[in-house]
């Protein structure tokens, strides 16, 4: 092996271009290398250590086939890359590995890694006990066979069986008057053994007799959102037996203040304080028993992340094809009298079952998987009451099973955004959180199904990039432009985890990131695109910041294409279907937590008030690149877009009489702030718990005529010249082209050499 030091950053995976040197970093992304191809992290570390000290080898993603090797010195990483990249390496079992310097600013180890304990003692949570090998393999086999003889209740992502009492997910409780019967004979032996556990017999609080059993069957990769088993439903300890597959269970304790959802932050263990949470992780092997009592049961949320493989420190453990858990509990008669008041629904009114749910939601429409931070309704008692009939009516019209999945996904989306929020402290204006992020999370799969037409001007820009270019797509949505030029490398990012998940499923490289804080090294990319993103930012400073970020991440000479919706719509009938916001956001955005949304209010109400009450005019869904995308002549896909998104009733509802300044083309200053509706059809699978909660809170509305839940998306549409004015404020780049096309304003910037 060649161990000489070199600053050569090219060759292999990323092709060098004349005049462009990618600065080496200490972090090497290595593909075709990892535990899933028979190379343990230890072996990899040993091999790479021959080039210099290696700080860590971490799995990159869940595939087990890619790792990031972090050297202490970039020169050593460069030497390793030069010696091994694209070559057959005998020490790595003869594999040909491919490398690039890591694009991402590596997070600190403290932030990134939650150590996974293999014994409960390591977790340090009072009342948490793990008994490995609680049952034998034969017993496990027998239990699994017996379970399959009984009918399953099918939830969106997993199957369940209930014995003794049914756990009612809608109310997160049991109905004492509806006893199903005794626990089944096939668990008799296990129950006898459980009942002799000293933790149960000696406990102050009676946990016996165990009279309720929930069996969960999780397919590979499926997890469970964070929750505490309802205090008022079960008394004493909770016992959960793991069969077939393993998983990592995470435990979380939120400080009291963190229940204010807007202030939750994830902290490393060292710096716990107000508004934060503690996390611990424990590996649950098959045939083990987990006992939760006291603080572990009443105070800590338990959570199974959705992963196909678990990283148990240096090992990658593949989850089996399924995991089956038997959770034994004792149904409570009478109120809970625990000392953990902050989480006790018996003692404090309004305690949600998760830090993300208000009480009304958890009772109306959620179960343990159903987390939805952002669909929390107004917490005032009146509004909760008003919501009830709404939810009732809605649930009659919509398939119930679908509820679980989407809310689960929204829960995950939230999880991801919380993690993202660790990396920067800026404050996103509420209007974007509510009317952009939350909406795209809720509509992602449906939105994506309407987004396939590639806009020719964007395609032309991408096709003009020279082979080997690395291209960033900031606000990549469903990833329709990723990979458009097969000779280039694309990395997408979007603020919506739900959309990033779609990119991921399609095999693209994409990550959740904020367009105002791109997690990339400066000067890394050869080109960047921002398609239909800037109009979702709610003030000039934020739009400029997003452009600055695009310019920052491209190399000198690199180009940036930006497109936004135009005020000057070719089809003004569309504009008539939007809801104009009264007033403008006048308060400059400040990049800290003291940001307050200020609006110049109209005499009667604020913009947000108006939106909540607005019934809209009748809507048409439009393509992100511009409302007219469906009408592009001769463009395959565009026509289909059009057919898909326009129903006959849409057409009938277009009225010539209603107009406002933008539509009417008056000499008044054009209107630029709008809510543009998105119709999520009832029949879509993603019309789910997220939508139930959004309707209940008044955030979304029903349109029974169209059979859809209607969400509003915030837009600031651009006036002529505005995009040029904005981008010309960004230092270090020149506008090399600007044009209007299909109701969009567009610029191409070039970073100065
Ligand atoms: O699958 C498990 O081990 C946990 C199940 C659980 O937490 C529940 O059903 O409440
Ligand atoms: Fe639970
Ligand atoms: Zn309690």
XYZ file of C-alpha atoms and ligand atoms in Angstrom:
765
model
C 0.000 0.000 0.000
C 1.179 3.469 -0.755
C 1.302 5.387 2.491
C 2.792 8.625 1.240
C 0.941 11.764 2.118
C -0.817 13.555 -0.681
C -3.229 16.368 -1.137
C -4.695 14.857 -4.266
C -8.425 15.075 -3.792
C -9.410 13.749 -7.172
C -9.559 10.342 -8.774
C -12.052 7.556 -8.358
C -15.454 8.442 -7.121
C -15.239 12.181 -7.666
C -13.568 13.140 -10.887
C -11.171 16.072 -10.768
C -11.884 18.971 -13.038
C -9.248 21.319 -14.350
C -8.720 24.143 -11.911
C -10.878 22.584 -9.230
C -9.340 20.904 -6.245
C -11.565 19.473 -3.613
C -9.892 20.251 -0.338
C -9.297 17.046 1.509
C -10.969 16.676 4.862
C -10.147 14.221 7.592
C -13.356 12.337 6.829
C -13.575 9.782 4.065
C -16.874 8.442 2.857
C -16.178 4.875 1.748
C -18.671 2.940 -0.355
C -18.837 -0.824 -0.906
C -17.357 -1.340 2.507
C -19.031 -2.190 5.809
C -20.483 -4.895 8.026
C -23.117 -5.926 5.492
C -20.361 -6.976 3.076
C -18.445 -8.817 5.762
C -16.099 -6.045 6.897
C -16.451 -5.153 10.544
C -15.868 -1.582 11.639
C -12.832 -2.842 13.551
C -11.297 -4.414 10.469
C -11.900 -1.248 8.495
C -10.312 0.812 11.225
C -7.249 -1.427 11.265
C -6.819 -1.168 7.510
C -7.190 2.606 7.398
C -5.014 3.107 10.450
C -2.004 2.150 8.332
C -2.303 5.642 6.819
C -2.424 7.517 10.097
C -4.440 7.731 13.319
C -8.147 6.998 12.779
C -10.537 8.589 15.268
C -13.645 6.671 14.329
C -15.252 4.488 11.728
C -18.987 5.087 11.597
C -21.671 3.464 9.504
C -22.967 5.881 6.864
C -26.682 5.273 6.722
C -28.455 2.044 7.455
C -27.284 -0.091 4.555
C -24.214 -1.478 6.270
C -22.296 -1.075 2.999
C -20.930 2.416 3.510
C -18.864 3.968 6.237
C -17.246 7.235 7.133
C -13.646 6.872 8.244
C -12.572 9.860 10.319
C -8.834 10.421 10.450
C -7.183 12.903 12.752
C -5.422 14.542 9.805
C -6.752 15.337 6.336
C -3.384 14.382 4.806
C -3.779 10.837 6.069
C -7.288 10.670 4.650
C -5.909 11.898 1.329
C -3.182 9.264 1.422
C -5.717 6.523 2.116
C -7.894 7.770 -0.687
C -5.017 7.878 -3.116
C -3.930 4.381 -2.236
C -7.276 2.625 -2.020
C -9.902 4.474 -3.982
C -11.295 2.426 -6.846
C -8.738 -0.310 -6.328
C -8.978 -3.891 -5.241
C -7.791 -4.001 -1.671
C -6.509 -7.313 -0.371
C -6.855 -6.250 3.256
C -10.492 -5.489 2.651
C -11.266 -8.991 1.418
C -10.338 -8.082 -2.130
C -13.150 -5.567 -2.459
C -12.975 -2.533 -4.695
C -13.931 0.402 -2.512
C -14.873 3.887 -3.644
C -14.213 7.028 -1.693
C -14.845 10.698 -1.527
C -14.053 13.281 1.060
C -17.092 13.708 3.188
C -19.252 16.549 1.966
C -20.854 17.070 5.295
C -19.585 18.896 8.272
C -19.226 15.941 10.569
C -21.318 16.309 13.705
C -19.586 16.011 16.989
C -19.538 12.507 18.394
C -21.591 13.633 21.369
C -24.411 14.797 19.159
C -24.275 11.950 16.774
C -23.954 8.945 18.948
C -26.258 7.688 21.578
C -24.363 4.765 23.035
C -26.444 1.622 23.007
C -26.316 -0.315 26.246
C -26.497 -4.061 26.330
C -27.392 -4.186 30.011
C -30.051 -2.232 31.830
C -27.558 -1.197 34.521
C -25.683 0.820 31.899
C -28.761 2.950 31.265
C -28.968 4.225 34.802
C -32.745 4.492 34.755
C -34.310 3.539 38.084
C -36.819 0.726 37.619
C -35.451 -0.511 34.289
C -34.363 -4.140 34.261
C -33.428 -6.310 31.296
C -33.350 -10.065 31.732
C -31.473 -11.617 28.808
C -32.547 -15.180 27.899
C -35.675 -15.056 29.983
C -37.137 -17.829 27.879
C -35.538 -20.669 25.943
C -35.498 -21.076 22.187
C -38.085 -23.851 22.459
C -40.417 -21.667 24.465
C -39.932 -18.881 21.969
C -40.816 -21.180 19.102
C -43.877 -22.462 20.912
C -45.132 -18.983 21.736
C -44.634 -17.770 18.169
C -46.491 -20.778 16.795
C -49.367 -20.321 19.260
C -49.757 -16.661 18.421
C -50.197 -17.420 14.774
C -53.249 -19.556 15.558
C -55.188 -16.480 16.659
C -56.533 -13.671 14.542
C -54.551 -10.451 14.298
C -55.845 -6.917 14.412
C -54.064 -5.234 11.531
C -52.719 -1.739 12.102
C -51.050 0.276 9.388
C -47.561 -0.909 10.084
C -47.864 -3.773 12.518
C -50.309 -6.393 13.785
C -51.579 -6.759 17.319
C -53.552 -9.140 19.506
C -55.070 -8.193 22.839
C -55.983 -10.535 25.662
C -57.689 -9.866 28.991
C -58.730 -6.370 27.996
C -58.425 -4.695 24.644
C -56.121 -1.699 24.582
C -58.148 0.950 22.794
C -55.719 3.051 20.803
C -58.194 5.836 20.264
C -58.522 6.568 23.941
C -55.199 5.061 24.948
C -56.942 3.186 27.641
C -58.930 0.047 28.352
C -62.638 -0.334 28.974
C -62.968 -2.125 32.308
C -66.518 -3.161 31.542
C -65.385 -5.077 28.462
C -63.297 -7.908 29.765
C -62.296 -10.223 26.945
C -61.481 -13.156 29.196
C -58.467 -14.657 30.929
C -54.963 -14.568 29.504
C -54.519 -17.395 26.963
C -53.238 -20.825 28.079
C -50.125 -20.578 25.902
C -48.683 -17.850 28.175
C -49.550 -19.610 31.442
C -46.028 -20.845 32.142
C -44.465 -17.515 31.353
C -46.968 -15.667 33.526
C -46.197 -17.978 36.426
C -42.506 -17.247 36.048
C -43.109 -13.519 35.717
C -45.247 -13.499 38.828
C -42.324 -14.816 40.839
C -39.949 -12.046 39.858
C -38.732 -10.338 43.013
C -39.278 -6.929 41.371
C -42.983 -7.750 41.265
C -43.468 -9.624 44.496
C -41.501 -7.107 46.538
C -42.756 -3.971 44.885
C -44.764 -1.418 46.896
C -47.234 -1.117 44.131
C -49.171 -4.248 43.218
C -48.396 -5.428 39.694
C -50.142 -8.761 40.123
C -52.159 -10.448 38.861
C -51.123 -9.639 35.324
C -54.428 -9.521 33.484
C -53.744 -7.771 30.202
C -51.553 -8.882 27.307
C -50.812 -7.035 24.090
C -48.889 -8.884 21.410
C -47.227 -6.696 18.808
C -45.783 -8.083 15.599
C -43.435 -5.636 13.903
C -42.219 -6.306 10.375
C -38.531 -5.638 9.810
C -37.691 -1.963 10.158
C -40.919 -0.968 11.872
C -40.691 0.748 15.225
C -42.912 2.456 17.732
C -43.143 6.155 18.484
C -42.166 7.503 21.905
C -44.839 7.102 24.549
C -45.541 6.317 28.180
C -48.147 3.637 28.727
C -51.097 5.583 30.111
C -50.810 5.850 33.887
C -54.541 5.632 34.441
C -54.799 2.477 32.336
C -52.199 0.232 33.929
C -50.897 -0.244 37.404
C -47.457 -1.315 38.546
C -44.796 -2.784 36.342
C -44.903 -3.380 32.645
C -43.210 -6.462 31.274
C -42.276 -6.906 27.685
C -40.905 -10.096 26.211
C -39.015 -9.869 22.889
C -39.325 -12.758 20.468
C -37.935 -13.550 17.027
C -36.083 -10.299 16.221
C -34.130 -7.806 18.247
C -34.385 -4.041 18.418
C -32.885 -1.054 20.133
C -35.292 0.639 22.506
C -34.683 4.256 23.301
C -35.797 5.897 26.542
C -36.462 9.587 26.821
C -37.146 11.814 29.746
C -38.362 15.284 28.950
C -37.915 18.118 31.348
C -41.241 19.683 32.326
C -40.768 22.787 30.289
C -40.063 20.826 27.159
C -43.721 20.006 26.821
C -44.004 23.349 25.192
C -43.389 21.780 21.828
C -41.802 24.779 20.215
C -39.009 24.722 22.730
C -37.969 21.093 22.724
C -34.296 20.628 22.152
C -32.308 17.491 22.108
C -29.302 17.592 24.308
C -26.256 15.505 24.839
C -26.296 13.990 28.299
C -23.744 16.424 29.607
C -25.778 19.544 29.202
C -29.214 18.732 30.417
C -31.305 21.555 31.599
C -34.577 23.241 31.000
C -36.512 22.403 27.880
C -34.388 19.447 27.048
C -34.540 15.735 27.144
C -32.340 12.902 28.218
C -31.942 9.839 26.070
C -30.715 6.331 26.721
C -30.677 3.328 24.443
C -30.848 -0.340 25.275
C -30.451 -3.332 22.996
C -33.276 -5.854 23.409
C -32.166 -9.266 22.146
C -34.670 -12.001 21.285
C -35.933 -13.984 24.270
C -35.140 -11.158 26.667
C -37.598 -9.638 29.094
C -37.777 -5.924 29.748
C -39.263 -4.779 33.028
C -40.359 -1.196 33.476
C -41.262 -0.085 36.955
C -41.212 3.127 38.970
C -39.476 5.942 37.164
C -38.748 3.822 34.079
C -42.434 3.063 33.737
C -44.023 6.360 34.781
C -41.539 8.999 33.793
C -39.560 7.793 30.771
C -40.974 7.484 27.281
C -40.039 4.325 25.466
C -39.457 4.330 21.753
C -38.352 1.931 19.044
C -36.759 3.829 16.157
C -37.731 2.645 12.700
C -34.549 0.989 11.459
C -33.805 -2.163 9.556
C -30.475 -2.443 11.261
C -29.328 -1.198 14.623
C -25.915 0.131 15.410
C -25.016 -1.402 18.701
C -21.898 0.593 19.208
C -19.360 -0.916 16.853
C -21.589 -3.732 15.697
C -24.258 -3.586 13.102
C -27.140 -5.794 14.092
C -29.680 -6.648 11.497
C -33.214 -6.864 12.799
C -34.819 -10.171 12.011
C -37.606 -10.397 9.443
C -39.997 -9.616 12.287
C -40.050 -8.913 15.993
C -42.889 -10.058 18.204
C -43.327 -8.628 21.663
C -45.590 -9.854 24.453
C -46.390 -6.975 26.799
C -47.956 -8.012 30.103
C -49.675 -5.446 32.275
C -52.155 -5.133 35.113
C -55.212 -3.076 34.391
C -55.669 -0.257 36.905
C -58.839 0.128 38.902
C -58.976 3.583 40.402
C -56.695 6.529 39.793
C -52.909 6.492 39.606
C -51.241 7.989 42.653
C -47.680 8.026 41.403
C -45.250 10.777 42.287
C -44.523 11.618 38.666
C -47.193 14.249 38.396
C -45.802 15.829 35.269
C -46.704 12.692 33.318
C -49.716 11.472 35.258
C -53.046 11.724 33.486
C -54.854 10.618 36.664
C -53.579 13.495 38.726
C -53.093 16.367 36.350
C -55.714 17.233 33.801
C -54.419 17.643 30.302
C -51.401 15.364 30.537
C -50.766 14.082 27.080
C -49.506 10.596 26.438
C -46.527 11.995 24.668
C -44.825 15.369 24.990
C -46.125 16.139 21.551
C -49.788 15.542 22.023
C -52.343 17.664 23.696
C -54.809 15.764 25.788
C -57.639 16.268 23.389
C -55.659 14.733 20.584
C -54.472 11.798 22.523
C -58.011 11.042 23.554
C -59.675 11.736 20.285
C -57.509 10.277 17.690
C -54.204 9.003 18.709
C -52.642 5.889 19.957
C -49.194 5.132 21.081
C -47.739 5.467 17.608
C -49.447 8.649 16.806
C -47.322 11.639 17.429
C -47.860 14.897 15.785
C -46.124 17.848 17.278
C -47.295 20.319 14.835
C -50.911 19.406 14.619
C -51.399 20.236 18.256
C -54.657 22.108 18.391
C -55.158 25.317 20.239
C -54.936 24.233 23.833
C -57.780 26.378 25.038
C -60.606 24.258 26.441
C -63.172 25.818 24.149
C -61.305 24.867 21.064
C -60.871 21.300 22.223
C -64.599 20.976 22.726
C -65.369 22.508 19.409
C -63.136 19.992 17.779
C -65.057 16.959 18.873
C -67.877 16.913 16.346
C -65.437 17.702 13.620
C -63.359 14.684 14.414
C -66.453 12.531 14.675
C -67.754 13.471 11.281
C -64.360 13.119 9.775
C -63.685 9.709 11.157
C -66.927 8.428 9.678
C -65.826 9.503 6.248
C -62.298 8.304 6.291
C -60.695 4.927 6.562
C -59.389 4.530 10.083
C -56.516 2.233 9.443
C -54.693 4.842 7.526
C -54.515 7.089 10.517
C -51.707 5.324 12.229
C -49.228 5.337 9.445
C -49.283 8.978 8.559
C -49.200 10.241 12.066
C -46.394 7.880 12.725
C -44.627 9.400 9.773
C -45.316 12.903 10.966
C -43.938 11.837 14.330
C -40.797 10.683 12.614
C -40.646 13.892 10.593
C -40.760 15.829 13.788
C -38.110 13.681 15.282
C -35.840 14.422 12.364
C -36.522 18.135 12.522
C -35.767 18.196 16.211
C -32.492 16.520 15.533
C -31.818 18.977 12.772
C -32.507 21.839 15.123
C -29.495 20.806 17.143
C -27.218 22.072 14.469
C -28.352 25.676 14.424
C -30.128 28.022 16.725
C -31.992 30.242 14.341
C -35.680 30.649 14.535
C -37.922 29.748 11.657
C -40.911 32.066 11.354
C -44.107 30.454 12.466
C -45.785 31.025 9.133
C -43.233 28.807 7.397
C -43.366 26.132 10.052
C -47.122 26.036 9.869
C -47.918 26.734 6.258
C -44.918 25.236 4.532
C -43.134 22.585 6.596
C -46.172 21.118 8.264
C -48.199 21.088 5.090
C -45.544 19.390 2.972
C -45.079 16.764 5.653
C -48.802 16.110 5.610
C -49.220 15.968 1.850
C -45.847 14.509 0.851
C -46.875 11.238 -0.848
C -49.788 12.802 -2.687
C -47.758 15.844 -3.630
C -45.010 13.572 -4.882
C -47.392 11.563 -7.036
C -48.155 14.735 -8.971
C -44.549 15.776 -9.395
C -42.760 14.062 -12.227
C -42.676 16.488 -15.129
C -39.177 17.892 -15.486
C -39.122 21.513 -16.384
C -37.097 21.943 -19.622
C -35.137 24.956 -18.441
C -34.057 23.152 -15.296
C -33.218 20.029 -17.286
C -31.167 22.123 -19.711
C -29.218 23.667 -16.851
C -28.451 20.267 -15.374
C -27.603 18.700 -18.699
C -25.093 21.471 -19.342
C -23.106 20.513 -16.235
C -19.889 18.765 -17.187
C -19.514 15.066 -16.464
C -18.499 14.353 -12.889
C -20.035 17.549 -11.545
C -21.417 17.439 -8.063
C -24.769 19.174 -7.917
C -26.750 20.318 -4.885
C -30.532 20.504 -5.083
C -31.625 22.657 -2.170
C -35.316 22.068 -1.528
C -35.338 18.966 -3.679
C -38.919 17.906 -2.862
C -39.528 14.380 -4.126
C -36.171 14.390 -5.889
C -37.437 14.565 -9.423
C -34.311 16.387 -10.580
C -31.845 14.204 -8.697
C -29.979 12.048 -11.167
C -31.356 13.896 -14.172
C -27.863 14.103 -15.646
C -26.494 10.595 -15.162
C -22.909 11.743 -15.573
C -23.181 13.954 -12.487
C -23.507 13.347 -8.767
C -26.530 14.819 -7.041
C -27.175 15.494 -3.393
C -30.609 16.771 -2.486
C -31.924 18.272 0.677
C -35.317 19.371 1.874
C -36.788 20.616 5.130
C -39.544 18.000 4.940
C -38.411 14.596 6.192
C -41.433 13.072 4.500
C -40.198 14.265 1.115
C -36.623 13.268 1.848
C -37.895 9.788 2.704
C -39.413 9.608 -0.771
C -36.081 10.601 -2.329
C -34.441 7.939 -0.245
C -36.896 5.276 -1.383
C -36.054 6.226 -4.928
C -32.391 5.601 -4.260
C -31.275 9.221 -4.249
C -28.860 10.852 -1.868
C -30.894 13.343 0.113
C -30.971 14.666 3.616
C -33.138 16.812 5.785
C -31.680 20.277 5.928
C -32.698 23.888 6.054
C -31.992 25.856 2.878
C -30.773 28.708 5.074
C -28.231 26.526 6.834
C -26.876 24.034 4.346
C -24.758 21.433 6.097
C -22.118 21.419 3.367
C -18.577 22.601 3.092
C -18.089 25.859 1.257
C -17.099 25.581 -2.374
C -17.813 21.879 -2.627
C -20.391 21.785 -5.367
C -19.995 22.491 -9.034
C -23.559 23.677 -9.367
C -26.670 24.142 -7.280
C -30.359 24.476 -7.992
C -33.189 25.938 -5.965
C -36.419 25.201 -7.743
C -39.602 26.720 -6.375
C -38.206 27.165 -2.882
C -37.545 30.853 -2.269
C -41.220 31.760 -2.584
C -41.885 29.712 0.562
C -39.612 31.948 2.649
C -41.428 34.733 4.389
C -39.109 37.726 4.164
C -36.324 39.198 2.084
C -33.589 38.517 4.572
C -34.395 34.847 4.601
C -34.600 34.706 0.812
C -31.227 36.429 0.549
C -29.772 34.105 3.120
C -30.919 31.098 1.107
C -29.246 32.515 -2.007
C -26.071 33.203 -0.028
C -26.027 29.600 1.064
C -26.356 28.377 -2.525
C -23.492 30.628 -3.563
C -21.409 29.583 -0.588
C -21.594 25.869 -1.336
C -20.619 26.107 -5.010
C -17.013 26.434 -6.120
C -15.694 29.606 -7.747
C -17.031 29.528 -11.282
C -19.901 27.240 -10.233
C -23.439 28.118 -11.263
C -26.679 28.391 -9.339
C -30.136 28.203 -10.901
C -33.001 29.719 -8.935
C -36.660 29.682 -9.939
C -39.658 31.172 -8.158
C -43.318 31.685 -8.885
C -44.138 34.970 -10.538
C -46.845 37.478 -9.690
C -47.377 37.677 -13.408
C -49.204 34.422 -13.909
C -50.016 33.407 -17.437
C -53.352 32.063 -16.307
C -54.840 34.547 -13.897
C -57.711 32.205 -13.140
C -55.349 30.297 -10.923
C -54.516 33.331 -8.888
C -58.187 33.812 -8.232
C -58.158 30.549 -6.393
C -55.504 31.669 -3.981
C -56.219 33.468 -0.771
C -54.435 36.811 -0.611
C -52.926 37.597 2.747
C -53.837 41.000 4.027
C -50.705 42.844 4.923
C -47.063 42.068 4.770
C -44.472 40.772 7.181
C -42.674 43.906 8.136
C -40.494 42.776 10.978
C -37.075 41.821 9.722
C -36.217 38.266 10.501
C -33.502 37.910 13.061
C -31.412 34.832 13.308
C -32.027 34.052 16.936
C -34.632 32.707 19.251
C -36.190 36.032 20.121
C -37.795 36.345 16.779
C -41.368 37.524 16.877
C -43.618 37.440 13.930
C -44.913 40.893 13.250
C -47.400 41.755 10.678
C -48.905 44.945 9.581
C -52.421 44.012 10.477
C -55.367 44.804 8.378
C -57.977 46.798 10.299
C -60.048 43.757 11.103
C -57.705 40.856 11.592
C -54.202 39.594 11.139
C -53.274 37.680 8.068
C -53.261 34.454 9.949
C -56.721 35.079 11.300
C -57.966 35.673 7.853
C -56.475 32.479 6.584
C -57.960 30.367 9.277
C -61.378 31.619 8.452
C -61.043 31.740 4.737
C -63.060 29.330 2.769
C -61.112 30.000 -0.400
C -62.747 30.323 -3.725
C -62.336 26.983 -5.264
C -58.931 25.702 -6.004
C -56.709 24.098 -8.498
C -53.577 22.296 -7.665
C -50.584 23.488 -9.504
C -47.125 22.309 -10.244
C -44.341 23.627 -8.094
C -42.538 25.049 -11.079
C -45.498 27.177 -11.842
C -49.174 26.944 -12.118
C -49.063 26.453 -15.841
C -46.865 23.457 -15.912
C -49.761 21.259 -16.860
C -50.274 23.252 -19.993
C -46.838 23.020 -21.463
C -47.058 22.352 -25.125
C -45.533 19.199 -26.401
C -44.139 18.230 -23.060
C -44.677 14.701 -22.036
C -45.822 14.526 -18.487
C -47.003 18.085 -18.351
C -50.281 17.129 -19.886
C -50.686 14.278 -17.481
C -49.961 16.607 -14.619
C -52.733 18.748 -15.882
C -55.187 15.919 -16.173
C -54.365 14.669 -12.776
C -54.665 17.866 -10.929
C -57.626 19.458 -12.576
C -60.997 18.026 -11.926
C -64.053 19.079 -13.835
C -65.401 20.817 -10.828
C -62.228 22.856 -10.680
C -62.898 24.123 -14.127
C -66.529 24.869 -13.369
C -65.628 26.872 -10.361
C -63.443 29.334 -12.177
C -65.204 32.597 -11.991
C -64.457 35.651 -14.034
C -65.962 38.032 -11.592
C -63.746 37.574 -8.554
C -60.446 39.279 -8.805
C -57.793 40.950 -6.812
C -54.918 43.174 -7.866
C -52.563 40.532 -9.189
C -55.299 38.844 -11.087
C -56.938 41.939 -12.356
C -53.693 43.493 -13.547
C -54.535 46.869 -12.059
C -51.968 49.587 -11.576
C -52.028 48.980 -7.818
C -48.984 47.398 -6.277
C -49.345 43.718 -7.031
C -50.360 41.384 -4.296
C -47.550 39.038 -3.379
C -48.474 37.154 -0.242
C -50.827 34.236 -0.706
C -52.105 31.010 0.638
C -52.310 28.498 -2.154
C -54.530 25.517 -1.422
C -53.573 21.892 -1.669
C -56.349 19.314 -1.910
C -55.557 16.047 -0.288
C -58.229 13.611 -1.486
C -59.995 11.627 1.207
C -59.246 8.407 -0.564
C -55.526 8.905 -0.437
C -53.770 6.763 2.107
C -52.151 9.809 3.543
C -55.491 11.310 4.553
C -54.786 10.143 8.000
C -54.306 11.032 11.597
C -52.278 14.056 10.664
C -55.232 15.337 8.713
C -57.683 14.384 11.422
C -55.746 16.491 13.858
C -55.276 19.289 11.331
C -59.023 19.395 10.773
C -59.759 19.234 14.447
C -57.575 22.229 15.100
C -59.000 24.169 12.177
C -55.640 24.125 10.473
C -56.980 22.285 7.444
C -60.548 22.260 6.223
C -62.772 19.750 4.543
C -64.161 20.195 1.102
C -66.812 17.525 0.895
C -67.736 18.489 -2.624
C -64.281 17.625 -3.793
C -63.815 14.922 -1.187
C -60.593 16.451 0.003
C -58.854 17.926 2.980
C -57.654 21.368 2.026
C -54.336 22.663 3.281
C -53.005 26.155 2.665
C -49.430 26.693 1.601
C -47.715 30.032 2.129
C -46.267 31.760 -0.957
C -44.529 35.027 -1.556
C -44.822 35.339 -5.335
C -42.159 37.420 -7.028
C -42.753 40.601 -8.982
C -40.832 41.419 -12.123
C -37.237 42.377 -11.320
C -37.504 41.280 -7.706
C -35.453 38.114 -8.031
C -32.644 40.005 -9.777
C -32.722 42.727 -7.138
C -32.592 40.134 -4.403
C -29.811 38.028 -5.874
C -27.718 41.051 -6.808
C -27.419 41.760 -3.085
C -25.501 38.537 -2.630
C -21.785 39.145 -2.689
C -19.393 37.022 -4.657
C -21.678 36.052 -7.522
C -22.918 37.588 -10.729
C -26.213 37.153 -12.502
C -25.311 35.535 -15.805
C -28.858 34.925 -17.020
C -32.357 35.835 -15.988
C -35.612 35.012 -17.635
C -39.333 34.519 -17.272
C -40.743 31.189 -18.284
C -44.081 29.522 -17.667
C -45.116 31.839 -14.868
C -41.762 31.648 -13.101
C -38.961 34.138 -12.652
C -35.547 32.573 -12.929
C -31.921 33.591 -12.530
C -28.629 31.860 -13.058
C -25.791 33.090 -10.874
C -22.120 32.362 -11.249
C -19.779 32.444 -8.300
C -16.854 34.752 -8.867
C -13.461 33.177 -9.281
O -42.757 -3.908 21.571
C -42.442 -3.585 22.697
O -41.511 -4.134 23.302
C -43.135 -2.451 23.391
C -44.594 -2.382 23.193
C -45.193 -1.213 23.880
O -44.515 -0.342 24.319
C -46.633 -1.066 24.029
O -47.387 -1.864 23.481
O -47.049 -0.129 24.724
Fe -45.530 0.894 25.750
Zn -49.388 8.288 37.357
